[in-house]
XYZ file of C-alpha atoms in Angstrom:
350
model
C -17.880 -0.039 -13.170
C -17.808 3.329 -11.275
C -18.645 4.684 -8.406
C -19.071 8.308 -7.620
C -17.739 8.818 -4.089
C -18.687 12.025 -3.725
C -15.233 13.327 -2.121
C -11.377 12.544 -2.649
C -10.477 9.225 -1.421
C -7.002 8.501 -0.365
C -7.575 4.227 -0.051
C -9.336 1.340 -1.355
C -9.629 -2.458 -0.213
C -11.483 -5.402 -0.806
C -13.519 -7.774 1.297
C -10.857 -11.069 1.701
C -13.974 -13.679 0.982
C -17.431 -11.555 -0.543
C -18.216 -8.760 -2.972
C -17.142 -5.907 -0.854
C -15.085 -2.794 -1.390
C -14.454 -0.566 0.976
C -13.038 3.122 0.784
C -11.702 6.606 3.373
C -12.080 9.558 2.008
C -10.772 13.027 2.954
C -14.114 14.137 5.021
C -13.162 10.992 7.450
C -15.707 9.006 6.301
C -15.862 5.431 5.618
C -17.763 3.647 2.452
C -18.382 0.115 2.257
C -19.944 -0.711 -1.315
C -21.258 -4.293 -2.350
C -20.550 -4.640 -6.836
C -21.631 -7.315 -8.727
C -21.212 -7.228 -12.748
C -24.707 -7.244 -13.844
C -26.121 -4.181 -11.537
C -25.134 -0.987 -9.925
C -22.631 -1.104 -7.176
C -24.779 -0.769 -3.723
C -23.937 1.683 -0.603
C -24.127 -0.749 2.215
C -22.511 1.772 4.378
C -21.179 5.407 5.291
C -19.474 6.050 8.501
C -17.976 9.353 10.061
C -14.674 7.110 11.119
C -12.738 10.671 12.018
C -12.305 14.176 12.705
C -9.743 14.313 9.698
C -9.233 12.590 6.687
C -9.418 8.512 6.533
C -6.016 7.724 4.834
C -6.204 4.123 5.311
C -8.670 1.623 5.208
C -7.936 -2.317 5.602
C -10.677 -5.662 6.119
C -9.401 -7.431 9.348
C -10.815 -10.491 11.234
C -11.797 -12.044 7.726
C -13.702 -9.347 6.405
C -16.045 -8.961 9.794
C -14.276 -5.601 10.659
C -12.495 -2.805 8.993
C -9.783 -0.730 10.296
C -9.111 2.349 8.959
C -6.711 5.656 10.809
C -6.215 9.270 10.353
C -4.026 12.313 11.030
C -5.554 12.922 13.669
C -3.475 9.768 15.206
C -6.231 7.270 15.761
C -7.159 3.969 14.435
C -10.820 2.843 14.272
C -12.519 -0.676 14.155
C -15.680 -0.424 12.372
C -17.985 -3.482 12.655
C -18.822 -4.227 8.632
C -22.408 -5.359 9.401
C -23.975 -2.994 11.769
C -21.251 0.049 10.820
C -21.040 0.644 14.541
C -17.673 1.160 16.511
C -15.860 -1.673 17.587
C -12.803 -0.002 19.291
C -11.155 3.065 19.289
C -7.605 3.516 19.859
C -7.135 7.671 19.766
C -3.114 7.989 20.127
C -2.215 5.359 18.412
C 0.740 7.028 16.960
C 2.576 10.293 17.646
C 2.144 11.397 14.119
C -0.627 11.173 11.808
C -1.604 7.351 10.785
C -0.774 7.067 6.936
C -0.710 3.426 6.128
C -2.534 -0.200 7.573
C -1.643 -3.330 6.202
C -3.290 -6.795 7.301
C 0.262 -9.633 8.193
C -1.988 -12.619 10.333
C -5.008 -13.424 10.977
C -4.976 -11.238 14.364
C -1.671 -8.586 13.627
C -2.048 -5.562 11.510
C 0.916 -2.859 10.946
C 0.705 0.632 10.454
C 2.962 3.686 10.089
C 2.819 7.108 10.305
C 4.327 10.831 9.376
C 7.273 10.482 11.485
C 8.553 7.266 10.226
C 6.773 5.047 13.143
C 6.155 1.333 12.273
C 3.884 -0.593 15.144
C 2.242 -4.308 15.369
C -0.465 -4.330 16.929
C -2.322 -7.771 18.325
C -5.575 -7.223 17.404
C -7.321 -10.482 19.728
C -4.721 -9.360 22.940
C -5.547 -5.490 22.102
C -1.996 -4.376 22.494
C 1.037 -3.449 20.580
C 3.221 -5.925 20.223
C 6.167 -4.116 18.150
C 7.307 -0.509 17.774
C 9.853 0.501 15.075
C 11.531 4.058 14.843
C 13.874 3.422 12.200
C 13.224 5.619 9.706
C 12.780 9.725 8.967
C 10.003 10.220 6.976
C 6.101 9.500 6.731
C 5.565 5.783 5.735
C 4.473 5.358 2.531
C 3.617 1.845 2.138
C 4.593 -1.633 3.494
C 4.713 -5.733 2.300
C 5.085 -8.626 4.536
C 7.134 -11.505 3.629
C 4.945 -13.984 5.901
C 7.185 -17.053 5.422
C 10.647 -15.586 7.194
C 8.199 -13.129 8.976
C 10.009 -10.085 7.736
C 7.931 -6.581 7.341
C 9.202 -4.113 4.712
C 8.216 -0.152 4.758
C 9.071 2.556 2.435
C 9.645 5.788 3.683
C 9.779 9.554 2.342
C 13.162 9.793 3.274
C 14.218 7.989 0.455
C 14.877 4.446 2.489
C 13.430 0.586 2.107
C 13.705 -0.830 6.070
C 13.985 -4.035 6.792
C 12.206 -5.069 10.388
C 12.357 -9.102 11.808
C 8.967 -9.680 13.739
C 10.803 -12.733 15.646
C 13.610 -10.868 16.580
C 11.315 -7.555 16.772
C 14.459 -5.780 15.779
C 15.193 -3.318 12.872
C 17.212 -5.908 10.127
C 18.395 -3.438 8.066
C 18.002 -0.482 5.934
C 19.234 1.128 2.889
C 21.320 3.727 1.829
C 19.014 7.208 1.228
C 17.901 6.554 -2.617
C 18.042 10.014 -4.442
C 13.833 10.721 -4.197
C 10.737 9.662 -1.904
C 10.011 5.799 -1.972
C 6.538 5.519 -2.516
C 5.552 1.682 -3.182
C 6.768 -1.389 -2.865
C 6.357 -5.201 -3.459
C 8.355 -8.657 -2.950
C 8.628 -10.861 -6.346
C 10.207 -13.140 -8.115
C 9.765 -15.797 -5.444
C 10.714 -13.774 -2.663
C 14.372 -13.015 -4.285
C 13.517 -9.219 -5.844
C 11.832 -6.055 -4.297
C 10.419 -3.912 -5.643
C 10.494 -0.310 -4.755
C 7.932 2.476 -6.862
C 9.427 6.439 -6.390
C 8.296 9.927 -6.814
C 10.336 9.936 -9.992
C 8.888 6.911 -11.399
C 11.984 5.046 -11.507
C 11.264 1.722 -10.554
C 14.190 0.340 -7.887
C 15.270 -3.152 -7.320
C 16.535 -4.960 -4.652
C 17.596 -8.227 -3.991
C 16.853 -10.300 -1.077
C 19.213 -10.158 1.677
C 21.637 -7.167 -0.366
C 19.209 -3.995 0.597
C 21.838 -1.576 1.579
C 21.607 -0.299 -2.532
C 19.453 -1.014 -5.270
C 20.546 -4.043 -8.035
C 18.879 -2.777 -11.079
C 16.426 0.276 -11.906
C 13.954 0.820 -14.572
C 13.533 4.054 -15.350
C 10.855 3.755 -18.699
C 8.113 4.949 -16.251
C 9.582 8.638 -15.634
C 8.969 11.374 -14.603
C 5.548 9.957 -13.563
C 5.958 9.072 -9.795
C 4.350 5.634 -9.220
C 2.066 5.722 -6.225
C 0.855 2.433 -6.938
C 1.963 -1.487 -7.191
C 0.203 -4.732 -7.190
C 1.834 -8.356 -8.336
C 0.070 -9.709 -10.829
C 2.470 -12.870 -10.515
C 6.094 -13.220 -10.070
C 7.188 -12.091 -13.564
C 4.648 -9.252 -13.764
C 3.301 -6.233 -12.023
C 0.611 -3.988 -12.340
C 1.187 0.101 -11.549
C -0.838 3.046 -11.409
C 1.219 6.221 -12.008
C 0.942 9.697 -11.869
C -0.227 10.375 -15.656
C -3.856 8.205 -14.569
C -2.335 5.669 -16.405
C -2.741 1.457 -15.027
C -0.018 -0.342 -16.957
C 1.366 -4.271 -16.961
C 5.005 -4.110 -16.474
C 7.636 -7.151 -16.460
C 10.247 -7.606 -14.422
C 13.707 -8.698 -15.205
C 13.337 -8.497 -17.877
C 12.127 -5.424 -17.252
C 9.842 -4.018 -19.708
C 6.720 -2.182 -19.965
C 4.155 -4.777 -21.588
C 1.321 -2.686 -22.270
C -1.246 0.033 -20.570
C -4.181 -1.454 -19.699
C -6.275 1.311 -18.467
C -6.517 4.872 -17.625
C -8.556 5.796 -14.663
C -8.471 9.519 -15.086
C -6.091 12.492 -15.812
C -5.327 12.502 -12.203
C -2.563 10.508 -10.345
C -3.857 6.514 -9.509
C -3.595 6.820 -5.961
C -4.150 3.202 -5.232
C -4.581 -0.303 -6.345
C -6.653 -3.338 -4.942
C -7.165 -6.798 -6.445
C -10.234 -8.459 -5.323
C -10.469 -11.777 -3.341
C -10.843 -14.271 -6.651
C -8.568 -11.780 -8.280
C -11.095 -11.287 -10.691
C -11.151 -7.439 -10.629
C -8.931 -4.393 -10.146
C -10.134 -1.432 -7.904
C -8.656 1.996 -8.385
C -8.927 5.383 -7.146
C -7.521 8.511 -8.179
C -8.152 13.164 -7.468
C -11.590 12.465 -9.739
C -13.549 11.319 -6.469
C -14.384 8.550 -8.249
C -13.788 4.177 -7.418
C -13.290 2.669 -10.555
C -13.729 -1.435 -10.623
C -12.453 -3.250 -13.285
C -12.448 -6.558 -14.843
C -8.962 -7.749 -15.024
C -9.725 -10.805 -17.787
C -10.559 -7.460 -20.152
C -7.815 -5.674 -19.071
C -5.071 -8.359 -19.830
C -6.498 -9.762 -22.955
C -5.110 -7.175 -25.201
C -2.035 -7.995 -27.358
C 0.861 -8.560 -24.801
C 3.430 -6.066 -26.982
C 6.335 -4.760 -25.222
C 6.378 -0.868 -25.403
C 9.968 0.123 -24.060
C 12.509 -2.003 -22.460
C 15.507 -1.702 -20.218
C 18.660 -4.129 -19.609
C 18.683 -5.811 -16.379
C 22.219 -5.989 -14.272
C 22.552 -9.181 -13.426
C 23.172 -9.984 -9.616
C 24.101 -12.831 -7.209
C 20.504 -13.559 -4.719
C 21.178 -14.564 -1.303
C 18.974 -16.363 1.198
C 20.318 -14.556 3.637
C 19.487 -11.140 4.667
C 22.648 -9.188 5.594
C 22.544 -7.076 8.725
C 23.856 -3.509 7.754
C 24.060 -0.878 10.407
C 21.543 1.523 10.990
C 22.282 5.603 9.355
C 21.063 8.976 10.352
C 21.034 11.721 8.292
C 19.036 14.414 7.666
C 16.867 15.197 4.044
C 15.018 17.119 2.666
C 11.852 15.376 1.340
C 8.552 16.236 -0.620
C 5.424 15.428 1.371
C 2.691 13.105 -0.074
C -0.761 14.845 -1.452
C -2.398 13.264 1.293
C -0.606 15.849 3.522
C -1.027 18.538 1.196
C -5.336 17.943 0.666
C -5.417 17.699 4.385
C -4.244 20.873 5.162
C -6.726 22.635 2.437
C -9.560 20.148 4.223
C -9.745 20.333 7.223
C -0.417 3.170 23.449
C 0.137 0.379 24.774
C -3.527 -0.520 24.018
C -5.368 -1.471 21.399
C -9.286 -1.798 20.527
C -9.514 -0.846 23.963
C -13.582 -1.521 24.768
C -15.413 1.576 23.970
């Protein structure tokens, strides 16, 4: 299925319980779609949400709101029935708002530009956690909800560590040698995963993050922008090429491609509640929804393969002391469109 959106959009989510998908786009507009597999996907909605691009969009409150933020440093609630304004929070951050991610059922987490990590209480309205520890925008983040640990990737090159019970800064890694751009906890919780702008795929093991364990580099010199875990053996990732590929880990091994949403960079990936279908969206202004059974019924072949270094897992995290050094990095596309387009409280009542 696909769905013509019109303008560029920079994310995608889906509804945690119904046949929703939402969607920003560069004009600062918010989509909300309902799909189905027999008919058309329907426009239920179509909201200015900003002034500047909507770079993040994210179903909160289980699925009754949608929270979505901007360069222009705010974060929006948008009531997912009625499309109205719930709350409004306009400085947020000090830099522009690049990533949201959902951790309970009433915290959210979202970094920006200048390497800015906050948790913010969405039923007391207030931020509850503030983390300045690294350099660079914030490319993406995971929560590891059982030792309540929140992990963000960074354009300085750096995976960070942060302890929500502690709300201290556990630890972060040495500067890897490009831009971190995804990332996602497997293998049980004992391996993360780390996506970069040179499509090397890094590994780290749980409670060693000061330097990598293992890379896979079969995916260069397309950056990976994109990863979603299929299970704990297996993940999927959109990279730069347009190509959506199932990739194995440790081994490590690219199983197959699976689809190809365009010629342009996959700029995100969304699995839907049941799990039954993958959303992407890539430069072609398009949503593409997909059924996943299809997908991962092909022949499961192996295309290229890599050795992995074997390492000793702790279930401990180590606390390593905090760096500072100045890089030289690449900004995101999201940056770069933007230019050519143009708090203490939170959901404060409008």
């Amino acid at each position: 299925m696909e769905i013509n959106l019109g303008k560029l959009p920079f994310d995608v989510d889906f509804h945690p319980s119904d046949q929703l998908i939402t969607a920003g786009l560069i004009t600062g507009d918010l989509l909300l779609y309902r799909y189905s597999t027999d008919s058309p996907a329907q426009r239920l909605l179509e909201v200015t949400a900003h002034g500047q691009s909507c770079r993040t969009v994210r179903f909160i409150n289980e699925g009754r709101a949608i929270v979505t933020g901007s360069p222009d440093c705010s974060i929006l609630a948008t009531d997912v029935e009625t499309g109205s304004a719930i709350a409004r929070l306009e400085n947020s951050h000090g830099a522009a708002v690049n990533r949201i991610i959902s951790l309970t059922e009433s915290t959210i987490a979202s970094g920006d530009d200048d390497g800015c990590i906050k948790v913010w209480d969405t039923r007391q309205q207030s931020c509850c956690n503030s983390f300045d520890a690294q350099e660079e925008y914030i490319s993406d983040m995971t929560f590891a909800s059982d030792s309540m640990k929140l992990l963000g990737t960074s354009g300085d090159g750096t995976l960070s560590v942060y302890n929500l019970r502690s709300n201290k800064v556990q630890t972060r890694s040495e500067f890897s040698e490009d831009e971190l751009l995804s990332v996602v906890i497997m293998k049980n919780g004992r391996k993360v995963i780390c996506g970069t702008q040179t499509g090397t795929l890094l590994l780290y093991s749980w409670g060693y993050f000061k330097d990598c364990s293992d890379r896979f580099v079969d995916l260069s010199p397309n950056s990976v922008d994109a990863l979603l875990k299929l299970d704990e053996d297996r993940l999927i990732v959109g990279t730069e090429n347009g190509l959506i590929s199932l990739v194995g880990i440790l081994p490590n091994r690219i199983i197959q491609p699976i689809a190809e949403h365009s010629e342009y960079p996959v700029e995100r990936l969304a699995f839907s509640h049941d799990r039954k279908f993958l959303g992407s969206i890539s430069h072609d202004q398009t949503l593409k929804i997909w059924d996943l059974d299809d997908l991962l019924q092909g022949p499961r072949n192996t295309i290229k393969s890599s050795s992995a270094v074997a390492d000793s897992d702790s279930d401990e995290m180590d606390v390593d002391s905090l760096e500072k050094s100045s890089r030289g990095t690449k900004r995101k596309i999201a940056n770069q469109v933007q230019n050519e387009n143009s708090s203490n409280s939170f959901f404060a009542d409008l």
